[in-house]
Amino acid sequence: MSIEHKNQRELFSTSHRERKPVECLGMTFESEEARRAYFLDRLREKLKDPEFRRIEGFPKGSDEDILALSDPPYYTACPNPFIEDFIEWWRRGSQRDGQEDYHREPFAADVSEGKNDPIYNAHSYHTKVPHRAVMRYILHYTEPGDIVFDGFAGTGMTGVAAQLCGDRKTVESLGYRVLEDGTILDEEGRPFSKLGARRAILNDLSPAATFIAYNYNTPVDVEEFEREAERILQEVEEECGWMYLTLHETAEEQIAQAKEALEEDPQGLAGRLDLPFGRINYTVWSDVFVCPECSGEVVFWEAAVDKEAGKVRDEFPCPHCGANLTKKRMERARETRFDEAINQTVRQARQVPVLINYSVGRKRYEKEPDAFDLALVEKIEESPIPYWFPTDRMPEGEESRRNDDIGLTHVHHFYTKRNLWLLSALTAQCRTREHLGVVLDGFPVTTKMSRFRVPAWISKTTGPMKGWTAGTLYAPSIPGEQSWINVFKEKSQMVARSLRKYDALAQPAFANTQTAGASNLSVPSGRVDYIFTDPPFGGNLMYSELNFLWEAWLKVFTNNEPEAVVNKVQRKGLLEYQELMTRCFEEYCRVLKPGRWMTVEFHNSKNSVWVAIQEALQHAGFVVADVRILDKKQGTFKQVTSGGAVKQDLVISAYKPNGGLEKRFELEAGTEEGVWDFVSTHLRQLPVFVPKGEGVEVVAERMNYLLYDRMVAFHVQRGVAVPLSAAEFYAGLKQRYPERDGMYFLPDQVAEYDKNRLKVKEALEPQLFITEEESARQWLRQSLSRKPKTFQELHPEFMRAVGGWQKHEKPLELSKLLEES
C-alpha cells in the first residue's frame, strides 16, 4: 500500500475550528475555512503589488508558496498587511485609553530561569530565551491588554510569555502571589502588576522562525492534534515501516529468507511472523578514511573508538600496517554515484553502518549490521522516493558551504536515503501546520549532522543520540541515524504535553506574526507598549544559513540582505553590523510609545560587539538605564564545551525619552537648562534602591561619570553641542541633586533611598567604570582581588562595567586582557 502523492500544504487546516462560526477583526465567518479563504484572497491581491514585494527583508519565494505557508490575518510568511488592523481592533477592545500616567523603574534584578519546560522544548531552534524569564519583564513593564513587540522573535517565546501573563498558575509558579482581583504581588508582597494576557506582535526575517512562532502562539485542539498525529504515524508506518526492520537473530538461513522477502515484497516484511524482526531505534554510521602509509581503508569507528575508556581517541594505529594515525593525517574514502534528483554525478565521503540499536517488544538490543541490514540499505538506495523533497543547492555562506568538501552540497544530501524518504512521506501526510511543525522540529536529530556520543553510549548515563551541534552545520565522523517513526511519535507527544500544561494558550489569537526585516516594520508609529528582543549579535550565529535546511521544505527562504550579522561572505563587518542594528533600533524607537521601555538580551563574548550595540542604541534615540544578568542555566553546545565561551547573557534596559522632554529639549537645546532637564528626567527612570544580600548595590547609572556620558550621548544623537564640560557638569550635579553613597537622586527619591538604607548594613563597593585599556586593567585587578573567578563568571561582570568606551580606543577583549596580564 502506498500513500497518494499530495502537496500537503493544499490541505492545511485547523479543522476543529471549521465546524462553527468564527469572528476575526470584527467580522463573522461561517467557518475557519471561510475566514482563511477571505484573508488569503486579500493577501493574494497584496502580493501583486510590486511596492509590497520591495519591502526590506521580503522573503524569497513564489506567491503560491507564501500563501500556502501563511494563515492570514494571524500569520503571513511575508510582511503582514493586517497588523495595523489588529492594533486598531485590540485598541477598541482595551479598557485602557492609553493616556494613563505611566512610570516604571528598570527591572533591576538578575534573572535565572532554566529550559526544562515542555513548551520550551516542544520545538528546537538555535537560540531561545525561556518564556518564564520573559514573563518577569513583561509583567514588570506592562498591564493586561498592552502590546508587546519582538522584532527578532525567533520561535515566538515573547508571544508565549505575553499570553501566559494571564495564566494564574504560571504566574504563581514564578514566585509571585495573585490576589482574587488579579493583582500580582512581588516576593516582598508589593503590588506591581495585574493578571491578564498581553497582546504580541512577532517579527522575524526567517520564514522558518515565524512558522514555528505561529504554531507556538495559535490555539490547538489537543485531542484532535493527537488523533491526527496517530493517523499520520499509522499511514507512514504501513508504507515505510519496513525500512526500520532488523533481524533479532542472525542465523544464515534466516538472513537468506529475509533478503529474499525484501526483494519480493518489502512492505510485507513486517507481516512475516516466521522471521524474528525487531524495530530499529537508531543506526550508527562511521566515516571511512584511507591510511597514508599503506592505502588501506580505515573505518573510523573500528580504529578510533576505545570502548573500555569510553572515548574517541585522537591518535590510533592503522589496523593494516600499525602506523600512528589521526583524522588530519588521513584522506577520506570517497564514492562516486549518479544523483537522479539533481541529474548530476556527485562525489561524497563514504560512510558505513557500524551499530544498530533496536527493540523487540519493550526491550532494547544492539548488534553489528548483518548481511540483511546491508541489503536493506542497498534496497532503499536503489528505490525511487515517490514524494517531493527539496534539492536546493546550499547557499553561499560561512556555515552553509562548510560541507562541500565531503559532498554534502544540496539539501537532500544531509539525510540518509531512508530518513529522506520518511521525511518526504511525513510532510506529504501533514494536513495541518501544527503537524508540519512537528516534522520540522525533527530535523536536528535526523540529519547526517546528528551526533552519536560515544562516552554516553559506554557509560549508559544518558541517551547517546543528540541533534546537530547548535549554531553550526558540522557533520561528525560518527553520526547517528534515528528512526523518523520514533522521532515523530516523541515530538508529537511533547507538543501535546506542552499544550495540556499551558491551556491558557488555547484562546483566540493574541499574537500577530509576520516575516520581514526589523529595519522596516509594518507597525504604526508610537503604538507599542513594550519591547523585548533577542537580536543576533555579531558573528555568533548565521541564522539565514542555519535555517536553510528548514526553509527548503517550506519553499520560502530568508532574504539575508538586511540580516544583522558579521559575515565575510555577505561582506558585513562590525561597522555594517552596527549600521544595520542602528536601523533596527531606530524602527523600534519609532513604534514604541514615548516614555516606554525596551529590554535587549545580549549574548556575545566580544567587547567590540557590546560597544557596537550600545552605540547603536544611543544613535537610535534610546537611553540605557540598567544592565543585568540573565542566566538560562543550560548553555548551548559551544557554551558548555568551550572554556572561553560565556554561559550568562546580559540584559539591557533602555527607554525612549518621553514626548515632553523631547518638546522641551527643542526649546532648551544647547543650554544648561536642557542639560539638567535631561538629568532630572533620566534620574526618574533609574532604580532607586537595589538590595543585594545584606547590602545595597551602588547603581552605576546614578554615578556622576555615567550621568555625564548619558547626557553627552543624548545631545550628540540629536546633533546639539554639549554646553558643559565634565568639570562643570560634576559641579552642577552636586549643587542640584542630593548625593548618597556616590549616587545622585531626585529629592523625592532620596527620601525613599534613606528609608530603605537604614535596613541594610552597607553599600557595596562600586566597581570601576571601564572606558579604555587602563581602566579595564584596574577593574580586572579589583575584581580578582576579592576571589578567583573563571572566565565564564568574570565575563558578564566585565561587560556590565563597559560603557562609554572612548572613540580613539580600540575595544579590548577580556580574553586578550587576561592573556596579557
XYZ file of N, CA, C and O in Angstrom, residues 306-403:
392
model
N 37.522 3.772 21.610
C 38.047 2.966 22.717
C 36.887 2.635 23.641
O 36.478 3.460 24.467
N 36.334 1.438 23.508
C 35.141 1.057 24.267
C 35.439 0.894 25.750
O 34.552 1.087 26.592
N 36.654 0.517 26.091
C 37.000 0.367 27.507
C 37.116 1.723 28.194
O 36.635 1.905 29.315
N 37.764 2.676 27.525
C 37.922 4.011 28.112
C 36.687 4.887 27.900
O 36.524 5.926 28.553
N 35.819 4.466 26.986
C 34.599 5.233 26.731
C 34.862 6.551 26.042
O 34.269 7.574 26.392
N 35.742 6.556 25.047
C 36.049 7.802 24.361
C 36.503 7.517 22.937
O 36.799 6.378 22.566
N 36.573 8.574 22.138
C 37.125 8.500 20.792
C 38.556 9.035 20.854
O 38.784 10.180 21.245
N 39.506 8.194 20.508
C 40.903 8.586 20.622
C 41.318 9.541 19.503
O 40.888 9.400 18.359
N 42.175 10.488 19.839
C 42.709 11.409 18.838
C 43.751 10.709 17.965
O 43.864 11.002 16.773
N 44.527 9.809 18.564
C 45.530 9.052 17.831
C 45.239 7.562 17.962
O 44.834 7.098 19.024
N 45.476 6.834 16.889
C 45.162 5.400 16.898
C 45.982 4.712 15.809
O 46.406 5.356 14.827
N 46.232 3.415 15.946
C 47.040 2.717 14.947
C 46.212 2.275 13.740
O 45.026 1.972 13.857
N 46.846 2.239 12.591
C 46.193 1.696 11.395
C 45.968 0.202 11.600
O 46.890 -0.516 12.009
N 44.761 -0.299 11.361
C 44.508 -1.732 11.560
C 45.254 -2.621 10.561
O 45.324 -3.830 10.755
N 45.829 -2.029 9.507
C 46.515 -2.815 8.484
C 48.033 -2.803 8.658
O 48.677 -3.854 8.649
N 48.598 -1.600 8.865
C 50.056 -1.509 8.934
C 50.571 -1.036 10.284
O 51.787 -1.018 10.505
N 49.682 -0.643 11.174
C 50.098 -0.208 12.505
C 50.609 1.211 12.580
O 51.027 1.672 13.646
N 50.588 1.971 11.489
C 51.065 3.359 11.500
C 50.208 4.211 12.437
O 48.996 4.004 12.556
N 50.851 5.167 13.114
C 50.133 6.049 14.030
C 49.334 7.071 13.212
O 49.904 7.817 12.411
N 48.013 7.107 13.431
C 47.127 7.930 12.600
C 46.338 8.945 13.425
O 46.090 8.745 14.615
N 45.949 10.009 12.776
C 44.961 10.967 13.281
C 44.042 11.305 12.111
O 44.383 11.053 10.944
N 42.905 11.896 12.400
C 41.983 12.262 11.319
C 42.630 13.235 10.342
O 42.418 13.146 9.130
N 43.453 14.129 10.851
C 44.061 15.134 9.987
C 45.087 14.523 9.042
O 45.341 15.069 7.963
N 45.673 13.411 9.439
C 46.698 12.790 8.599
C 46.096 11.977 7.454
O 46.795 11.616 6.513
N 44.817 11.669 7.549
C 44.207 10.769 6.575
C 43.302 11.507 5.596
O 42.686 12.514 5.938
N 43.191 10.975 4.410
C 42.204 11.423 3.431
C 40.948 10.578 3.607
O 41.011 9.422 4.035
N 39.812 11.161 3.268
C 38.557 10.407 3.338
C 38.436 9.465 2.144
O 38.837 9.814 1.032
N 37.879 8.306 2.401
C 37.491 7.427 1.292
C 36.248 8.033 0.650
O 35.345 8.517 1.344
N 36.180 8.037 -0.656
C 35.062 8.681 -1.338
C 34.441 7.730 -2.345
O 35.074 6.774 -2.807
N 33.174 8.003 -2.661
C 32.474 7.199 -3.653
C 31.754 8.128 -4.620
O 31.275 9.190 -4.248
N 31.709 7.692 -5.866
C 31.058 8.483 -6.909
C 29.775 7.779 -7.338
O 29.760 6.563 -7.538
N 28.696 8.562 -7.443
C 27.412 7.982 -7.867
C 26.635 9.027 -8.657
O 26.928 10.224 -8.588
N 25.645 8.553 -9.385
C 24.789 9.462 -10.146
C 23.586 9.818 -9.289
O 22.851 8.955 -8.811
N 23.386 11.113 -9.067
C 22.276 11.616 -8.255
C 21.122 11.983 -9.183
O 21.143 13.028 -9.839
N 20.117 11.111 -9.233
C 18.989 11.340 -10.132
C 18.180 12.575 -9.747
O 17.558 13.202 -10.607
N 18.196 12.914 -8.461
C 17.386 14.048 -8.013
C 17.837 15.364 -8.636
O 17.025 16.247 -8.900
N 19.149 15.496 -8.876
C 19.661 16.730 -9.469
C 20.288 16.477 -10.839
O 20.856 17.381 -11.442
N 20.192 15.197 -11.290
C 20.699 14.808 -12.617
C 22.185 15.143 -12.765
O 22.623 15.673 -13.784
N 22.938 14.811 -11.716
C 24.366 15.087 -11.718
C 25.117 13.918 -11.096
O 24.572 13.164 -10.277
N 26.374 13.788 -11.463
C 27.261 12.841 -10.797
C 27.870 13.541 -9.589
O 28.363 14.674 -9.703
N 27.802 12.921 -8.404
C 28.319 13.523 -7.176
C 29.398 12.626 -6.587
O 29.384 11.403 -6.747
N 30.327 13.242 -5.904
C 31.397 12.525 -5.230
C 31.337 12.878 -3.746
O 31.496 14.048 -3.372
N 31.082 11.887 -2.916
C 30.841 12.132 -1.497
C 31.728 11.261 -0.626
O 32.176 10.182 -1.036
N 31.970 11.748 0.600
C 32.716 10.970 1.579
C 31.929 9.709 1.916
O 30.708 9.745 2.083
N 32.633 8.610 2.011
C 31.983 7.326 2.242
C 31.732 7.095 3.734
O 32.590 7.371 4.570
N 30.540 6.606 4.039
C 30.188 6.216 5.406
C 29.554 4.823 5.367
O 28.878 4.467 4.396
N 29.766 4.056 6.446
C 29.209 2.704 6.532
C 28.496 2.539 7.867
O 28.900 3.135 8.872
N 27.411 1.731 7.903
C 26.745 1.471 9.175
C 27.602 0.556 10.054
O 28.190 -0.420 9.551
N 27.692 0.861 11.352
C 28.566 0.071 12.241
C 27.840 -0.469 13.468
O 28.330 -1.391 14.122
N 26.679 0.090 13.806
C 25.967 -0.354 15.009
C 24.481 -0.089 14.834
O 24.097 0.968 14.316
N 23.659 -1.046 15.252
C 22.203 -0.883 15.199
C 21.633 -1.089 16.595
O 21.914 -2.103 17.248
N 20.864 -0.135 17.052
C 20.120 -0.264 18.309
C 18.664 -0.494 17.931
O 18.079 0.291 17.176
N 18.066 -1.573 18.428
C 16.709 -1.924 18.018
C 15.916 -2.469 19.203
O 16.474 -2.774 20.269
N 14.623 -2.568 19.020
C 13.729 -3.039 20.085
C 12.937 -4.240 19.617
O 12.497 -4.312 18.465
N 12.754 -5.171 20.549
C 11.819 -6.280 20.394
C 10.885 -6.185 21.589
O 11.301 -6.413 22.724
N 9.636 -5.816 21.321
C 8.747 -5.521 22.430
C 9.244 -4.281 23.149
O 9.563 -3.265 22.545
N 9.395 -4.368 24.478
C 9.855 -3.237 25.271
C 11.360 -3.273 25.537
O 11.911 -2.370 26.160
N 12.013 -4.322 25.100
C 13.422 -4.495 25.406
C 14.297 -4.044 24.243
O 13.982 -4.289 23.080
N 15.424 -3.419 24.584
C 16.352 -2.923 23.568
C 17.555 -3.851 23.437
O 18.007 -4.449 24.414
N 18.075 -3.904 22.206
C 19.253 -4.712 21.911
C 20.179 -3.918 20.995
O 19.777 -2.908 20.408
N 21.416 -4.408 20.876
C 22.369 -3.817 19.944
C 23.077 -4.909 19.159
O 23.269 -6.026 19.658
N 23.490 -4.572 17.944
C 24.139 -5.552 17.084
C 24.968 -4.832 16.033
O 24.733 -3.650 15.741
N 25.914 -5.541 15.474
C 26.589 -5.052 14.286
C 25.711 -5.379 13.074
O 25.026 -6.406 13.063
N 25.698 -4.526 12.069
C 24.867 -4.795 10.884
C 25.249 -6.129 10.237
O 26.435 -6.444 10.095
N 24.230 -6.905 9.885
C 24.486 -8.177 9.206
C 24.178 -8.017 7.706
O 23.884 -6.909 7.233
N 24.212 -9.131 6.993
C 24.018 -9.082 5.533
C 22.637 -8.561 5.160
O 22.475 -7.883 4.134
N 21.621 -8.882 5.975
C 20.276 -8.370 5.684
C 20.236 -6.856 5.851
O 19.630 -6.142 5.031
N 20.852 -6.337 6.924
C 20.858 -4.891 7.159
C 21.517 -4.155 6.003
O 21.034 -3.098 5.564
N 22.611 -4.700 5.494
C 23.288 -4.071 4.363
C 22.448 -4.152 3.097
O 22.399 -3.207 2.301
N 21.750 -5.278 2.930
C 20.864 -5.439 1.774
C 19.695 -4.470 1.853
O 19.231 -3.934 0.839
N 19.194 -4.230 3.075
C 18.092 -3.291 3.285
C 18.510 -1.882 2.874
O 17.777 -1.178 2.164
N 19.704 -1.463 3.311
C 20.215 -0.143 2.949
C 20.356 -0.035 1.433
O 19.972 0.976 0.822
N 20.868 -1.085 0.806
C 21.050 -1.079 -0.640
C 19.716 -1.016 -1.379
O 19.569 -0.316 -2.385
N 18.712 -1.737 -0.852
C 17.382 -1.737 -1.459
C 16.778 -0.330 -1.426
O 16.185 0.136 -2.417
N 16.937 0.327 -0.296
C 16.408 1.689 -0.165
C 17.140 2.630 -1.118
O 16.526 3.479 -1.780
N 18.451 2.468 -1.203
C 19.263 3.349 -2.051
C 18.871 3.245 -3.522
O 18.875 4.242 -4.241
N 18.505 2.062 -3.973
C 18.212 1.874 -5.400
C 16.736 2.122 -5.731
O 16.349 2.087 -6.897
N 15.910 2.422 -4.701
C 14.476 2.636 -4.929
C 14.176 4.131 -5.034
O 14.711 4.935 -4.263
N 13.315 4.520 -5.975
C 12.960 5.945 -6.099
C 11.998 6.374 -4.993
O 11.089 5.625 -4.623
N 12.183 7.580 -4.474
C 11.272 8.136 -3.466
C 10.050 8.689 -4.189
O 10.188 9.530 -5.086
N 8.834 8.245 -3.834
C 7.639 8.663 -4.586
C 7.065 10.009 -4.160
O 5.924 10.319 -4.494
N 7.805 10.797 -3.397
C 7.293 12.075 -2.893
C 8.259 13.196 -3.225
O 9.450 12.975 -3.448
N 7.733 14.412 -3.188
C 8.577 15.586 -3.397
C 9.513 15.772 -2.212
O 9.153 15.554 -1.058
N 10.730 16.192 -2.505
C 11.655 16.632 -1.462
C 12.546 17.711 -2.077
O 12.759 17.749 -3.293
N 13.076 18.616 -1.267
C 13.871 19.726 -1.809
C 15.246 19.268 -2.263
O 15.874 18.414 -1.632
N 15.718 19.835 -3.349
C 17.039 19.504 -3.879
C 17.869 20.775 -4.061
O 18.805 20.801 -4.855
N 17.548 21.817 -3.313
C 18.219 23.104 -3.478
C 19.714 23.006 -3.165
O 20.130 22.302 -2.244
N 20.493 23.756 -3.927
C 21.924 23.888 -3.641
C 22.088 24.717 -2.373
O 21.403 25.732 -2.187
N 22.950 24.281 -1.462
C 23.203 25.061 -0.254
C 23.753 26.427 -0.660
O 24.577 26.533 -1.570
N 23.297 27.507 -0.028
C 23.682 28.859 -0.458
C 25.126 29.186 -0.084
O 25.746 28.526 0.755
N 25.640 30.231 -0.695
C 26.962 30.726 -0.324
C 26.925 31.162 1.142
O 25.991 31.822 1.577
N 27.935 30.782 1.899
C 27.950 31.173 3.302
C 29.069 30.501 4.069
O 29.655 29.507 3.627
N 29.367 31.065 5.241
C 30.425 30.530 6.079
C 30.054 29.157 6.630
O 30.909 28.279 6.777
N 28.794 28.965 6.962
C 28.338 27.683 7.503
C 27.745 26.788 6.429
O 27.987 25.583 6.395
N 26.964 27.370 5.556
C 26.166 26.561 4.624
C 27.000 25.831 3.581
O 26.525 24.858 2.992
N 28.235 26.274 3.364
C 29.085 25.589 2.389
C 30.240 24.831 3.073
O 31.158 24.382 2.401
N 30.168 24.682 4.386
C 31.281 24.056 5.080
C 31.404 22.564 4.757
O 32.459 21.958 4.949
N 30.332 21.946 4.257
C 30.352 20.510 3.976
C 30.538 20.178 2.499
O 30.412 19.017 2.106
